[in-house]
Amino acid sequence: MQIRRAITALSLTAALAGSGLVAVAGTAQAAAKGCYITASSANLRSKASTSSTAVGVAYKGNKCSEKDYAYSGGYGWTKVKMTTGNAKGKTGWVRDDLVHTAAEDIRTCIPEDTSCHS
């Protein structure tokens, strides 16, 4: 799912490049490749698989940085390093539907929408 989001964002950006439309990052967090946990809790896994060993647990709102992406077992996975919370400093794989990533912050602006132009 994350890979599809990234491909969609890149395709959209390329398609809009010559059209006068502008794609911009929604937040400063997006530029920093930041992320945060959206589920009440999420296991950090040693591999991109629900059957792999849990190396920690992160909780809703805990912040992280993105390291890698994978698709395995029917799920998209994001490899993260936790930067806040009880799992701070731990690195592991989190299912994409449990984490909000910078790729999700990309939005499209049209020239007439002055609210998204700096």
CSV table of C-alpha atoms in Angstrom, one decimal:
chain,number,residue,atom,x,y,z
A,1,MET,CA,0.0,0.0,0.0
A,2,GLN,CA,2.8,2.4,0.9
A,3,ILE,CA,4.6,1.6,-2.3
A,4,ARG,CA,1.4,2.3,-4.3
A,5,ARG,CA,1.1,5.6,-2.5
A,6,ALA,CA,4.6,6.6,-3.3
A,7,ILE,CA,4.2,5.6,-7.0
A,8,THR,CA,0.9,7.4,-7.2
A,9,ALA,CA,2.5,10.5,-5.7
A,10,LEU,CA,5.5,10.4,-8.1
A,11,SER,CA,3.2,9.8,-11.1
A,12,LEU,CA,0.9,12.6,-10.2
A,13,THR,CA,3.9,14.9,-9.6
A,14,ALA,CA,5.3,14.0,-13.1
A,15,ALA,CA,2.0,14.5,-14.8
A,16,LEU,CA,1.4,17.8,-13.1
A,17,ALA,CA,4.9,19.2,-13.8
A,18,GLY,CA,4.0,20.8,-17.2
A,19,SER,CA,0.4,21.6,-16.4
A,20,GLY,CA,0.8,24.6,-14.2
A,21,LEU,CA,-0.4,22.6,-11.1
A,22,VAL,CA,2.0,22.3,-8.2
A,23,ALA,CA,2.4,19.3,-5.8
A,24,VAL,CA,3.6,20.4,-2.4
A,25,ALA,CA,4.4,18.6,0.9
A,26,GLY,CA,1.7,19.1,3.4
A,27,THR,CA,3.8,19.6,6.5
A,28,ALA,CA,7.4,20.1,7.6
A,29,GLN,CA,7.2,16.6,9.0
A,30,ALA,CA,6.9,15.3,5.4
A,31,ALA,CA,10.1,17.0,4.3
A,32,ALA,CA,11.9,15.3,7.2
A,33,LYS,CA,10.6,11.8,6.3
A,34,GLY,CA,8.9,11.7,9.7
A,35,CYS,CA,6.1,9.4,10.7
A,36,TYR,CA,3.9,8.6,13.7
A,37,ILE,CA,1.9,5.6,14.9
A,38,THR,CA,-1.8,5.9,14.3
A,39,ALA,CA,-3.1,2.7,15.9
A,40,SER,CA,-3.6,2.4,19.7
A,41,SER,CA,-0.5,0.2,19.6
A,42,ALA,CA,1.7,-1.3,16.9
A,43,ASN,CA,4.3,-4.1,17.1
A,44,LEU,CA,7.7,-3.3,15.8
A,45,ARG,CA,8.8,-6.5,13.9
A,46,SER,CA,12.2,-7.8,13.2
A,47,LYS,CA,11.1,-8.6,9.6
A,48,ALA,CA,8.3,-7.4,7.4
A,49,SER,CA,5.9,-10.2,8.4
A,50,THR,CA,3.2,-10.6,11.0
A,51,SER,CA,4.8,-13.9,12.0
A,52,SER,CA,8.2,-12.3,12.8
A,53,THR,CA,9.5,-11.6,16.3
A,54,ALA,CA,8.2,-8.4,17.9
A,55,VAL,CA,11.2,-6.2,19.0
A,56,GLY,CA,9.0,-3.6,20.7
A,57,VAL,CA,5.7,-1.9,20.9
A,58,ALA,CA,4.9,1.7,19.9
A,59,TYR,CA,1.8,3.6,20.9
A,60,LYS,CA,-0.5,6.1,19.2
A,61,GLY,CA,1.2,9.4,18.6
A,62,ASN,CA,4.8,8.0,19.1
A,63,LYS,CA,7.0,9.6,16.4
A,64,CYS,CA,9.4,7.8,14.1
A,65,SER,CA,11.6,8.2,11.1
A,66,GLU,CA,11.1,6.2,7.9
A,67,LYS,CA,14.0,3.9,6.8
A,68,ASP,CA,12.6,1.5,4.2
A,69,TYR,CA,9.5,0.0,2.6
A,70,ALA,CA,8.5,-3.5,1.7
A,71,TYR,CA,5.5,-5.5,0.6
A,72,SER,CA,5.1,-8.9,2.2
A,73,GLY,CA,2.2,-11.3,3.1
A,74,GLY,CA,-0.4,-9.0,1.5
A,75,TYR,CA,0.6,-6.0,3.5
A,76,GLY,CA,2.7,-2.9,2.9
A,77,TRP,CA,5.4,-2.4,5.6
A,78,THR,CA,7.5,0.6,6.7
A,79,LYS,CA,10.8,0.1,8.5
A,80,VAL,CA,11.0,2.8,11.2
A,81,LYS,CA,13.2,4.0,13.9
A,82,MET,CA,11.2,5.2,16.9
A,83,THR,CA,12.2,8.7,18.0
A,84,THR,CA,9.7,9.2,21.0
A,85,GLY,CA,7.9,7.0,23.5
A,86,ASN,CA,8.8,3.8,25.3
A,87,ALA,CA,10.3,2.3,22.1
A,88,LYS,CA,12.6,5.3,21.4
A,89,GLY,CA,15.7,4.2,19.6
A,90,LYS,CA,14.3,0.9,18.5
A,91,THR,CA,14.1,0.0,14.8
A,92,GLY,CA,11.6,-2.4,13.3
A,93,TRP,CA,8.9,-3.0,10.7
A,94,VAL,CA,5.4,-1.7,11.1
A,95,ARG,CA,2.4,-2.5,8.9
A,96,ASP,CA,1.5,0.5,6.8
A,97,ASP,CA,-2.1,0.8,8.0
A,98,LEU,CA,-0.7,1.4,11.6
A,99,VAL,CA,1.6,4.3,10.8
A,100,HIS,CA,1.2,7.7,9.1
A,101,THR,CA,4.2,8.5,6.8
A,102,ALA,CA,5.4,11.5,4.9
A,103,ALA,CA,4.1,10.1,1.6
A,104,GLU,CA,0.6,10.5,2.9
A,105,ASP,CA,1.2,14.2,3.4
A,106,ILE,CA,1.7,15.0,-0.3
A,107,ARG,CA,-1.2,17.0,-1.6
A,108,THR,CA,-1.9,18.7,-4.9
A,109,CYS,CA,-2.5,22.4,-5.3
A,110,ILE,CA,-4.0,24.2,-8.2
A,111,PRO,CA,-2.9,27.7,-9.1
A,112,GLU,CA,-6.3,29.2,-8.1
A,113,ASP,CA,-5.9,27.8,-4.5
A,114,THR,CA,-3.8,30.5,-2.8
A,115,SER,CA,-4.0,28.7,0.6
A,116,CYS,CA,-1.4,26.1,-0.5
A,117,HIS,CA,1.1,28.5,-2.1
A,118,SER,CA,3.9,30.0,0.0
